């Protein structure tokens, strides 16, 4: 195991960022690569005030452009950050200001191909969008997966043939509080992670249950508020037909509610132990694997678990400890078939961090996820905390190997919700800072 010191060339690619300037696994992408250039979209307040959407570019010669403000928001809210994609004509699109309210999201497009310097308004995609995730496919299609309405809203999607025009909305896909039966059903929402299958025909969906009740968790004997997430479920969406399937290939009703999900889609029922959205890795047989943070008997005694399907059962294996279920992870295969997970480990010398933060570490398994060893700590400037390691994609949705976009800030306290905003975004490629 190695601890790599900060390289002499270490520099952030963006600054003045809000909490989650690089968002967690629910939203994306925020980093894309095309013909040797890298493009990063993030939320920041370069001149103080509200945190707006910005885009910056790294040219093939290694130089970063000045950041361009691509839109504006009217309040401070880390949910309002941008996602970015390229359409078939190589125009950039950003979608931002997405949370709760009807007709609030903003869709903008670059006025010229591969040029981030000037933007204009584009047609709205949907009346209500929260947590947008754009999934690109090799055949040119894009799928926008999102939540409609608020915490108790539903998940749905739209498909675009070219990245510019979007079809009519699909019917609700997952709606946990639909047709409540047992106590708690009527207060159940869900939070999701999605990943493309290998053939470009389906989307794998992993989701956790949100408990809207502002109640004292009996295990932790306190209100858990924004940590109020439990259990893990899985389903697969066939894009052409719109049919949902469980892991056994059985079709599921739409919308999928909590009762049916518990009966037919459950991966892990965690009881009163808290959890959060997992990262997903698709194996060569097109089966999903997950890295899931789960809290122990104390809120700050958490662990990352690797979960895979073996025969007719889900099996889980410990990876390492961490201290917050908001600490993020990213899974990918190595060239030799090993599995790497980049994750946020336990931080030291800090107070309670509402949305996590810690050391950025690489762990590896050479036996399919059963046993793990630490490879390195990717060191940041002294006193910095990191979170939300995410992959960089090309315009077809392919993941660039060992290339991470994440954000960090000077601890020990979190970035204040209303500023000043001190977040910095970093781009790391296999030991090099870009």
Short mmCIF file of N, CA and C in Angstrom, two decimals, residues 57-227:
data_model
loop_
_atom_site.label_atom_id
_atom_site.label_comp_id
_atom_site.label_asym_id
_atom_site.label_seq_id
_atom_site.Cartn_x
_atom_site.Cartn_y
_atom_site.Cartn_z
N UNK A 57 -12.68 23.98 -19.73
CA UNK A 57 -12.13 23.03 -20.71
C UNK A 57 -10.63 22.90 -20.54
N UNK A 58 -10.16 21.65 -20.63
CA UNK A 58 -8.72 21.38 -20.72
C UNK A 58 -8.41 20.97 -22.14
N UNK A 59 -7.58 21.72 -22.82
CA UNK A 59 -7.23 21.43 -24.21
C UNK A 59 -6.23 20.29 -24.27
N UNK A 60 -6.03 19.68 -25.43
CA UNK A 60 -5.08 18.57 -25.54
C UNK A 60 -3.66 18.93 -25.14
N UNK A 61 -3.30 20.21 -25.18
CA UNK A 61 -1.95 20.60 -24.77
C UNK A 61 -1.83 20.80 -23.26
N UNK A 62 -2.91 20.53 -22.52
CA UNK A 62 -2.86 20.57 -21.07
C UNK A 62 -3.26 21.88 -20.44
N UNK A 63 -3.67 22.86 -21.22
CA UNK A 63 -4.05 24.15 -20.66
C UNK A 63 -5.55 24.20 -20.37
N UNK A 64 -5.88 24.79 -19.22
CA UNK A 64 -7.27 24.97 -18.86
C UNK A 64 -7.75 26.35 -19.27
N UNK A 65 -8.98 26.41 -19.76
CA UNK A 65 -9.59 27.68 -20.12
C UNK A 65 -10.04 28.42 -18.86
N UNK A 66 -10.36 29.67 -19.03
CA UNK A 66 -11.04 30.38 -17.96
C UNK A 66 -12.46 29.83 -17.86
N UNK A 67 -12.99 29.67 -16.65
CA UNK A 67 -14.34 29.13 -16.53
C UNK A 67 -15.38 30.08 -17.12
N UNK A 68 -16.40 29.49 -17.72
CA UNK A 68 -17.48 30.25 -18.35
C UNK A 68 -18.76 30.01 -17.57
N UNK A 69 -19.42 31.07 -17.15
CA UNK A 69 -20.72 30.91 -16.52
C UNK A 69 -21.75 30.64 -17.60
N UNK A 70 -22.36 29.46 -17.55
CA UNK A 70 -23.27 29.04 -18.61
C UNK A 70 -24.73 29.29 -18.31
N UNK A 71 -25.03 29.81 -17.14
CA UNK A 71 -26.40 30.10 -16.75
C UNK A 71 -26.39 30.77 -15.40
N UNK A 72 -27.56 30.93 -14.81
CA UNK A 72 -27.62 31.54 -13.49
C UNK A 72 -28.78 30.95 -12.70
N UNK A 73 -28.65 31.03 -11.38
CA UNK A 73 -29.70 30.57 -10.47
C UNK A 73 -30.12 31.76 -9.61
N UNK A 74 -31.22 31.57 -8.89
CA UNK A 74 -31.77 32.67 -8.09
C UNK A 74 -31.72 32.39 -6.60
N UNK A 75 -30.99 31.35 -6.19
CA UNK A 75 -30.87 31.03 -4.78
C UNK A 75 -29.69 30.09 -4.58
N UNK A 76 -29.30 29.92 -3.33
CA UNK A 76 -28.23 28.98 -3.01
C UNK A 76 -28.83 27.63 -2.67
N UNK A 77 -28.49 26.62 -3.44
CA UNK A 77 -29.00 25.27 -3.23
C UNK A 77 -28.08 24.33 -4.00
N UNK A 78 -27.40 23.43 -3.29
CA UNK A 78 -26.44 22.58 -4.00
C UNK A 78 -27.10 21.62 -4.98
N UNK A 79 -28.42 21.41 -4.87
CA UNK A 79 -29.11 20.55 -5.82
C UNK A 79 -29.17 21.14 -7.22
N UNK A 80 -28.88 22.41 -7.37
CA UNK A 80 -29.13 23.11 -8.63
C UNK A 80 -27.97 23.04 -9.61
N UNK A 81 -26.93 22.28 -9.28
CA UNK A 81 -25.75 22.20 -10.14
C UNK A 81 -26.03 21.55 -11.49
N UNK A 82 -25.09 21.70 -12.44
CA UNK A 82 -25.32 21.27 -13.82
C UNK A 82 -24.85 19.85 -14.11
N UNK A 83 -25.49 19.24 -15.10
CA UNK A 83 -24.95 18.07 -15.79
C UNK A 83 -24.70 18.49 -17.24
N UNK A 84 -23.84 17.76 -17.94
CA UNK A 84 -23.40 18.18 -19.27
C UNK A 84 -23.36 16.99 -20.22
N UNK A 85 -23.69 17.22 -21.49
CA UNK A 85 -23.54 16.18 -22.52
C UNK A 85 -23.35 16.84 -23.88
N UNK A 86 -22.93 16.04 -24.85
CA UNK A 86 -22.76 16.47 -26.23
C UNK A 86 -23.86 15.87 -27.09
N UNK A 87 -24.42 16.66 -28.01
CA UNK A 87 -25.40 16.09 -28.94
C UNK A 87 -24.70 15.61 -30.21
N UNK A 88 -25.47 15.12 -31.17
CA UNK A 88 -24.89 14.55 -32.39
C UNK A 88 -24.20 15.59 -33.25
N UNK A 89 -24.53 16.85 -33.05
CA UNK A 89 -23.89 17.93 -33.81
C UNK A 89 -22.74 18.56 -33.03
N UNK A 90 -22.36 17.91 -31.93
CA UNK A 90 -21.23 18.34 -31.09
C UNK A 90 -21.46 19.67 -30.40
N UNK A 91 -22.71 19.99 -30.16
CA UNK A 91 -23.04 21.11 -29.29
C UNK A 91 -23.16 20.60 -27.86
N UNK A 92 -22.66 21.38 -26.93
CA UNK A 92 -22.80 21.03 -25.52
C UNK A 92 -24.18 21.43 -25.01
N UNK A 93 -24.69 20.62 -24.10
CA UNK A 93 -25.92 20.93 -23.40
C UNK A 93 -25.65 20.87 -21.90
N UNK A 94 -26.26 21.79 -21.16
CA UNK A 94 -26.27 21.66 -19.71
C UNK A 94 -27.72 21.72 -19.23
N UNK A 95 -27.97 21.00 -18.17
CA UNK A 95 -29.27 21.00 -17.50
C UNK A 95 -28.99 21.29 -16.03
N UNK A 96 -29.64 22.32 -15.49
CA UNK A 96 -29.34 22.74 -14.13
C UNK A 96 -30.59 23.35 -13.51
N UNK A 97 -30.47 23.81 -12.26
CA UNK A 97 -31.60 24.41 -11.54
C UNK A 97 -32.73 23.41 -11.38
N UNK A 98 -32.36 22.16 -11.13
CA UNK A 98 -33.34 21.06 -11.10
C UNK A 98 -33.59 20.62 -9.66
N UNK A 99 -34.72 21.02 -9.12
CA UNK A 99 -35.10 20.54 -7.79
C UNK A 99 -36.52 20.96 -7.48
N UNK A 100 -37.36 19.99 -7.15
CA UNK A 100 -38.71 20.18 -6.64
C UNK A 100 -39.69 20.82 -7.61
N UNK A 101 -39.58 22.12 -7.84
CA UNK A 101 -40.69 22.90 -8.38
C UNK A 101 -40.96 22.61 -9.86
N UNK A 102 -42.20 22.85 -10.26
CA UNK A 102 -42.59 22.74 -11.66
C UNK A 102 -41.96 23.87 -12.48
N UNK A 103 -41.59 23.53 -13.71
CA UNK A 103 -41.08 24.51 -14.68
C UNK A 103 -39.89 25.31 -14.15
N UNK A 104 -39.05 24.65 -13.40
CA UNK A 104 -37.91 25.34 -12.80
C UNK A 104 -36.59 24.99 -13.47
N UNK A 105 -36.46 23.80 -14.00
CA UNK A 105 -35.18 23.38 -14.57
C UNK A 105 -34.83 24.24 -15.78
N UNK A 106 -33.55 24.39 -16.03
CA UNK A 106 -33.06 25.20 -17.14
C UNK A 106 -32.17 24.35 -18.04
N UNK A 107 -32.48 24.40 -19.34
CA UNK A 107 -31.74 23.65 -20.36
C UNK A 107 -31.10 24.67 -21.30
N UNK A 108 -29.77 24.61 -21.44
CA UNK A 108 -29.06 25.54 -22.31
C UNK A 108 -28.13 24.75 -23.23
N UNK A 109 -27.82 25.35 -24.37
CA UNK A 109 -27.00 24.70 -25.39
C UNK A 109 -25.94 25.69 -25.87
N UNK A 110 -24.76 25.17 -26.18
CA UNK A 110 -23.70 26.04 -26.71
C UNK A 110 -24.08 26.49 -28.12
N UNK A 111 -23.73 27.72 -28.46
CA UNK A 111 -24.14 28.26 -29.76
C UNK A 111 -23.31 27.70 -30.90
N UNK A 112 -22.11 27.21 -30.61
CA UNK A 112 -21.23 26.65 -31.65
C UNK A 112 -20.71 25.29 -31.20
N UNK A 113 -20.41 24.40 -32.14
CA UNK A 113 -19.89 23.08 -31.78
C UNK A 113 -18.58 23.18 -31.01
N UNK A 114 -18.46 22.36 -29.98
CA UNK A 114 -17.24 22.22 -29.19
C UNK A 114 -16.70 23.55 -28.68
N UNK A 115 -17.62 24.46 -28.39
CA UNK A 115 -17.25 25.79 -27.92
C UNK A 115 -18.09 26.10 -26.68
N UNK A 116 -17.42 26.33 -25.55
CA UNK A 116 -18.16 26.58 -24.31
C UNK A 116 -18.29 28.07 -24.01
N UNK A 117 -17.86 28.93 -24.91
CA UNK A 117 -17.78 30.35 -24.59
C UNK A 117 -19.12 31.07 -24.63
N UNK A 118 -20.10 30.52 -25.34
CA UNK A 118 -21.37 31.23 -25.50
C UNK A 118 -22.51 30.21 -25.48
N UNK A 119 -23.59 30.55 -24.74
CA UNK A 119 -24.70 29.63 -24.53
C UNK A 119 -26.02 30.34 -24.80
N UNK A 120 -27.03 29.55 -25.17
CA UNK A 120 -28.37 30.09 -25.36
C UNK A 120 -29.39 29.12 -24.75
N UNK A 121 -30.58 29.62 -24.53
CA UNK A 121 -31.63 28.79 -23.97
C UNK A 121 -32.05 27.72 -24.98
N UNK A 122 -32.36 26.55 -24.46
CA UNK A 122 -32.90 25.46 -25.28
C UNK A 122 -34.28 25.10 -24.75
N UNK A 123 -35.01 24.29 -25.51
CA UNK A 123 -36.36 23.93 -25.12
C UNK A 123 -36.36 23.16 -23.81
N UNK A 124 -37.34 23.41 -22.94
CA UNK A 124 -37.44 22.61 -21.72
C UNK A 124 -37.61 21.13 -22.05
N UNK A 125 -37.08 20.28 -21.19
CA UNK A 125 -37.16 18.84 -21.43
C UNK A 125 -38.36 18.23 -20.73
N UNK A 126 -38.65 18.68 -19.52
CA UNK A 126 -39.77 18.14 -18.74
C UNK A 126 -40.22 19.20 -17.75
N UNK A 127 -41.49 19.15 -17.32
CA UNK A 127 -41.98 20.17 -16.39
C UNK A 127 -41.29 20.13 -15.03
N UNK A 128 -40.98 18.94 -14.53
CA UNK A 128 -40.38 18.81 -13.21
C UNK A 128 -39.23 17.82 -13.29
N UNK A 129 -38.03 18.26 -12.93
CA UNK A 129 -36.84 17.40 -12.97
C UNK A 129 -36.05 17.61 -11.69
N UNK A 130 -35.72 16.53 -11.02
CA UNK A 130 -34.76 16.54 -9.92
C UNK A 130 -33.77 15.41 -10.16
N UNK A 131 -32.53 15.62 -9.78
CA UNK A 131 -31.46 14.63 -9.89
C UNK A 131 -31.33 14.08 -11.31
N UNK A 132 -31.06 14.93 -12.29
CA UNK A 132 -30.94 14.44 -13.67
C UNK A 132 -29.69 13.60 -13.88
N UNK A 133 -29.87 12.47 -14.53
CA UNK A 133 -28.74 11.63 -14.93
C UNK A 133 -28.90 11.31 -16.40
N UNK A 134 -27.97 11.80 -17.23
CA UNK A 134 -28.00 11.55 -18.66
C UNK A 134 -27.11 10.35 -18.96
N UNK A 135 -27.69 9.33 -19.55
CA UNK A 135 -26.97 8.11 -19.93
C UNK A 135 -26.86 8.09 -21.45
N UNK A 136 -25.64 8.06 -21.97
CA UNK A 136 -25.42 8.04 -23.42
C UNK A 136 -25.10 6.63 -23.89
N UNK A 137 -25.55 6.31 -25.11
CA UNK A 137 -25.40 4.97 -25.66
C UNK A 137 -24.59 5.02 -26.95
N UNK A 138 -23.93 3.91 -27.29
CA UNK A 138 -23.10 3.90 -28.50
C UNK A 138 -23.85 4.21 -29.79
N UNK A 139 -25.16 3.92 -29.84
CA UNK A 139 -25.93 4.17 -31.06
C UNK A 139 -26.40 5.62 -31.17
N UNK A 140 -26.01 6.47 -30.23
CA UNK A 140 -26.36 7.87 -30.29
C UNK A 140 -27.54 8.28 -29.42
N UNK A 141 -28.28 7.33 -28.91
CA UNK A 141 -29.38 7.68 -28.03
C UNK A 141 -28.87 8.20 -26.69
N UNK A 142 -29.67 9.04 -26.07
CA UNK A 142 -29.43 9.46 -24.70
C UNK A 142 -30.71 9.22 -23.90
N UNK A 143 -30.52 8.84 -22.67
CA UNK A 143 -31.65 8.62 -21.76
C UNK A 143 -31.48 9.55 -20.57
N UNK A 144 -32.50 10.33 -20.29
CA UNK A 144 -32.51 11.18 -19.10
C UNK A 144 -33.35 10.50 -18.03
N UNK A 145 -32.69 10.12 -16.96
CA UNK A 145 -33.36 9.46 -15.83
C UNK A 145 -33.47 10.49 -14.71
N UNK A 146 -34.66 10.64 -14.12
CA UNK A 146 -34.84 11.73 -13.17
C UNK A 146 -36.04 11.46 -12.27
N UNK A 147 -36.13 12.27 -11.22
CA UNK A 147 -37.31 12.26 -10.36
C UNK A 147 -38.22 13.41 -10.73
N UNK A 148 -39.49 13.14 -10.81
CA UNK A 148 -40.49 14.19 -10.97
C UNK A 148 -41.04 14.57 -9.60
N UNK A 149 -41.23 15.86 -9.39
CA UNK A 149 -41.79 16.40 -8.16
C UNK A 149 -40.79 16.25 -7.00
N UNK A 150 -41.30 16.23 -5.75
CA UNK A 150 -40.44 16.29 -4.58
C UNK A 150 -40.09 14.93 -4.02
N UNK A 151 -39.79 14.91 -2.70
CA UNK A 151 -39.35 13.68 -2.05
C UNK A 151 -40.29 12.51 -2.31
N UNK A 152 -41.57 12.79 -2.36
CA UNK A 152 -42.56 11.74 -2.54
C UNK A 152 -42.97 11.61 -4.00
N UNK A 153 -42.20 12.17 -4.89
CA UNK A 153 -42.48 12.05 -6.32
C UNK A 153 -42.09 10.68 -6.85
N UNK A 154 -42.01 10.58 -8.17
CA UNK A 154 -41.73 9.29 -8.80
C UNK A 154 -40.55 9.42 -9.76
N UNK A 155 -39.95 8.28 -10.09
CA UNK A 155 -38.85 8.23 -11.06
C UNK A 155 -39.42 7.89 -12.44
N UNK A 156 -38.86 8.56 -13.44
CA UNK A 156 -39.24 8.29 -14.81
C UNK A 156 -38.07 8.63 -15.72
N UNK A 157 -38.28 8.62 -17.03
CA UNK A 157 -37.18 8.86 -17.96
C UNK A 157 -37.73 9.36 -19.29
N UNK A 158 -36.85 9.97 -20.06
CA UNK A 158 -37.13 10.33 -21.45
C UNK A 158 -35.93 9.91 -22.29
N UNK A 159 -36.18 9.70 -23.56
CA UNK A 159 -35.13 9.24 -24.48
C UNK A 159 -35.00 10.25 -25.62
N UNK A 160 -33.76 10.50 -26.02
CA UNK A 160 -33.47 11.38 -27.15
C UNK A 160 -32.69 10.60 -28.21
N UNK A 161 -33.06 10.73 -29.49
CA UNK A 161 -32.29 10.05 -30.54
C UNK A 161 -30.99 10.75 -30.88
N UNK A 162 -30.85 12.03 -30.48
CA UNK A 162 -29.70 12.80 -30.93
C UNK A 162 -29.09 13.70 -29.85
N UNK A 163 -29.61 13.64 -28.64
CA UNK A 163 -29.12 14.49 -27.57
C UNK A 163 -29.71 15.88 -27.56
N UNK A 164 -30.62 16.14 -28.49
CA UNK A 164 -31.19 17.49 -28.64
C UNK A 164 -32.70 17.48 -28.47
N UNK A 165 -33.37 16.50 -29.06
CA UNK A 165 -34.82 16.41 -29.01
C UNK A 165 -35.21 15.23 -28.12
N UNK A 166 -36.20 15.45 -27.25
CA UNK A 166 -36.58 14.45 -26.26
C UNK A 166 -38.02 14.02 -26.47
N UNK A 167 -38.27 12.72 -26.28
CA UNK A 167 -39.61 12.19 -26.52
C UNK A 167 -40.55 12.55 -25.38
N UNK A 168 -41.81 12.18 -25.55
CA UNK A 168 -42.80 12.42 -24.51
C UNK A 168 -42.44 11.60 -23.29
N UNK A 169 -42.88 12.02 -22.11
CA UNK A 169 -42.46 11.31 -20.90
C UNK A 169 -43.02 9.90 -20.82
N UNK A 170 -42.23 9.05 -20.25
CA UNK A 170 -42.71 7.71 -19.95
C UNK A 170 -43.62 7.78 -18.73
N UNK A 171 -44.45 6.77 -18.56
CA UNK A 171 -45.26 6.69 -17.35
C UNK A 171 -44.33 6.52 -16.14
N UNK A 172 -44.84 6.81 -14.94
CA UNK A 172 -44.00 6.62 -13.76
C UNK A 172 -43.39 5.23 -13.72
N UNK A 173 -42.13 5.20 -13.33
CA UNK A 173 -41.37 3.95 -13.30
C UNK A 173 -41.33 3.36 -11.90
N UNK A 174 -40.92 4.16 -10.94
CA UNK A 174 -40.86 3.75 -9.54
C UNK A 174 -41.54 4.82 -8.71
N UNK A 175 -42.50 4.41 -7.89
CA UNK A 175 -43.25 5.35 -7.04
C UNK A 175 -43.55 4.63 -5.73
N UNK A 176 -42.67 4.79 -4.75
CA UNK A 176 -42.71 3.94 -3.56
C UNK A 176 -43.96 4.15 -2.71
N UNK A 177 -44.56 5.32 -2.71
CA UNK A 177 -45.72 5.53 -1.84
C UNK A 177 -47.04 5.24 -2.55
N UNK A 178 -47.00 4.68 -3.74
CA UNK A 178 -48.22 4.33 -4.48
C UNK A 178 -48.89 3.12 -3.81
N UNK A 179 -50.21 3.19 -3.63
CA UNK A 179 -51.01 2.10 -3.06
C UNK A 179 -50.40 1.59 -1.75
N UNK A 180 -50.29 2.45 -0.72
CA UNK A 180 -49.68 2.01 0.54
C UNK A 180 -50.48 0.90 1.20
N UNK A 181 -49.76 -0.02 1.84
CA UNK A 181 -50.40 -1.16 2.49
C UNK A 181 -50.00 -1.28 3.95
N UNK A 182 -48.69 -1.21 4.23
CA UNK A 182 -48.22 -1.35 5.60
C UNK A 182 -47.76 0.01 6.10
N UNK A 183 -47.73 0.22 7.43
CA UNK A 183 -47.30 1.51 7.97
C UNK A 183 -45.92 1.91 7.44
N UNK A 184 -45.82 3.14 7.02
CA UNK A 184 -44.57 3.63 6.45
C UNK A 184 -44.59 3.72 4.94
N UNK A 185 -45.43 2.89 4.29
CA UNK A 185 -45.50 2.93 2.83
C UNK A 185 -45.87 4.32 2.33
N UNK A 186 -46.81 4.97 3.04
CA UNK A 186 -47.30 6.26 2.57
C UNK A 186 -46.27 7.37 2.73
N UNK A 187 -45.17 7.09 3.43
CA UNK A 187 -44.10 8.07 3.63
C UNK A 187 -42.80 7.61 2.98
N UNK A 188 -42.90 6.75 1.99
CA UNK A 188 -41.71 6.17 1.36
C UNK A 188 -41.41 6.82 0.01
N UNK A 189 -40.18 7.26 -0.15
CA UNK A 189 -39.66 7.68 -1.44
C UNK A 189 -38.46 6.81 -1.78
N UNK A 190 -37.72 7.18 -2.81
CA UNK A 190 -36.55 6.38 -3.18
C UNK A 190 -35.52 7.26 -3.87
N UNK A 191 -34.25 6.86 -3.74
CA UNK A 191 -33.13 7.53 -4.40
C UNK A 191 -32.34 6.51 -5.20
N UNK A 192 -31.90 6.91 -6.41
CA UNK A 192 -31.49 5.95 -7.42
C UNK A 192 -30.09 6.21 -7.97
N UNK A 193 -29.47 5.11 -8.39
CA UNK A 193 -28.26 5.11 -9.21
C UNK A 193 -28.56 4.29 -10.46
N UNK A 194 -28.05 4.71 -11.61
CA UNK A 194 -28.28 3.94 -12.84
C UNK A 194 -26.96 3.71 -13.56
N UNK A 195 -26.92 2.63 -14.34
CA UNK A 195 -25.75 2.31 -15.15
C UNK A 195 -26.22 1.61 -16.42
N UNK A 196 -25.53 1.86 -17.50
CA UNK A 196 -25.85 1.28 -18.81
C UNK A 196 -25.42 -0.18 -18.85
N UNK A 197 -26.20 -1.00 -19.59
CA UNK A 197 -25.77 -2.38 -19.79
C UNK A 197 -24.72 -2.43 -20.89
N UNK A 198 -24.13 -3.61 -21.13
CA UNK A 198 -23.04 -3.74 -22.09
C UNK A 198 -23.52 -3.66 -23.53
N UNK A 199 -24.76 -4.05 -23.80
CA UNK A 199 -25.26 -4.05 -25.18
C UNK A 199 -25.93 -2.74 -25.57
N UNK A 200 -26.16 -1.86 -24.61
CA UNK A 200 -26.84 -0.62 -24.92
C UNK A 200 -28.34 -0.77 -25.10
N UNK A 201 -28.92 -1.77 -24.45
CA UNK A 201 -30.35 -2.02 -24.57
C UNK A 201 -31.12 -1.72 -23.29
N UNK A 202 -30.42 -1.75 -22.17
CA UNK A 202 -31.08 -1.65 -20.88
C UNK A 202 -30.33 -0.69 -19.96
N UNK A 203 -30.99 -0.34 -18.88
CA UNK A 203 -30.39 0.44 -17.80
C UNK A 203 -30.58 -0.33 -16.50
N UNK A 204 -29.49 -0.54 -15.79
CA UNK A 204 -29.54 -1.16 -14.47
C UNK A 204 -29.83 -0.07 -13.44
N UNK A 205 -30.74 -0.36 -12.52
CA UNK A 205 -31.19 0.62 -11.53
C UNK A 205 -31.00 0.06 -10.13
N UNK A 206 -30.26 0.76 -9.30
CA UNK A 206 -30.13 0.43 -7.88
C UNK A 206 -30.75 1.56 -7.08
N UNK A 207 -31.55 1.23 -6.08
CA UNK A 207 -32.23 2.30 -5.35
C UNK A 207 -32.41 1.93 -3.88
N UNK A 208 -32.45 2.99 -3.07
CA UNK A 208 -32.63 2.85 -1.63
C UNK A 208 -33.92 3.56 -1.23
N UNK A 209 -34.45 3.18 -0.09
CA UNK A 209 -35.72 3.75 0.38
C UNK A 209 -35.46 4.99 1.22
N UNK A 210 -36.25 6.03 0.96
CA UNK A 210 -36.24 7.26 1.75
C UNK A 210 -37.45 7.26 2.68
N UNK A 211 -37.24 7.53 3.96
CA UNK A 211 -38.33 7.63 4.94
C UNK A 211 -38.60 9.11 5.20
N UNK A 212 -39.73 9.58 4.71
CA UNK A 212 -40.07 11.00 4.81
C UNK A 212 -40.46 11.42 6.23
N UNK A 213 -40.81 10.47 7.08
CA UNK A 213 -41.23 10.81 8.44
C UNK A 213 -40.05 11.41 9.21
N UNK A 214 -40.29 12.52 9.82
CA UNK A 214 -39.26 13.14 10.65
C UNK A 214 -39.32 12.50 12.04
N UNK A 215 -38.78 11.30 12.14
CA UNK A 215 -38.90 10.52 13.37
C UNK A 215 -37.54 10.24 13.97
N UNK A 216 -37.54 9.86 15.23
CA UNK A 216 -36.32 9.43 15.89
C UNK A 216 -36.03 8.00 15.46
N UNK A 217 -34.85 7.77 14.92
CA UNK A 217 -34.44 6.41 14.58
C UNK A 217 -34.19 5.65 15.88
N UNK A 218 -34.88 4.52 16.11
CA UNK A 218 -34.75 3.83 17.40
C UNK A 218 -33.37 3.24 17.65
N UNK A 219 -32.61 2.97 16.60
CA UNK A 219 -31.26 2.43 16.79
C UNK A 219 -30.30 3.51 17.25
N UNK A 220 -30.37 4.67 16.61
CA UNK A 220 -29.43 5.75 16.93
C UNK A 220 -29.99 6.73 17.96
N UNK A 221 -31.29 6.61 18.27
CA UNK A 221 -31.94 7.42 19.29
C UNK A 221 -31.79 8.92 19.00
N UNK A 222 -31.95 9.26 17.76
CA UNK A 222 -31.88 10.66 17.36
C UNK A 222 -32.57 10.82 16.01
N UNK A 223 -32.88 12.05 15.66
CA UNK A 223 -33.39 12.33 14.33
C UNK A 223 -32.26 12.16 13.32
N UNK A 224 -32.54 11.49 12.22
CA UNK A 224 -31.49 11.25 11.22
C UNK A 224 -31.68 12.09 9.97
N UNK A 225 -32.83 12.70 9.81
CA UNK A 225 -33.05 13.72 8.78
C UNK A 225 -32.49 13.32 7.42
N UNK A 226 -31.47 14.05 6.91
CA UNK A 226 -31.00 13.82 5.55
C UNK A 226 -30.28 12.49 5.37
N UNK A 227 -30.06 11.73 6.44
CA UNK A 227 -29.48 10.39 6.31
C UNK A 227 -30.57 9.31 6.25
#
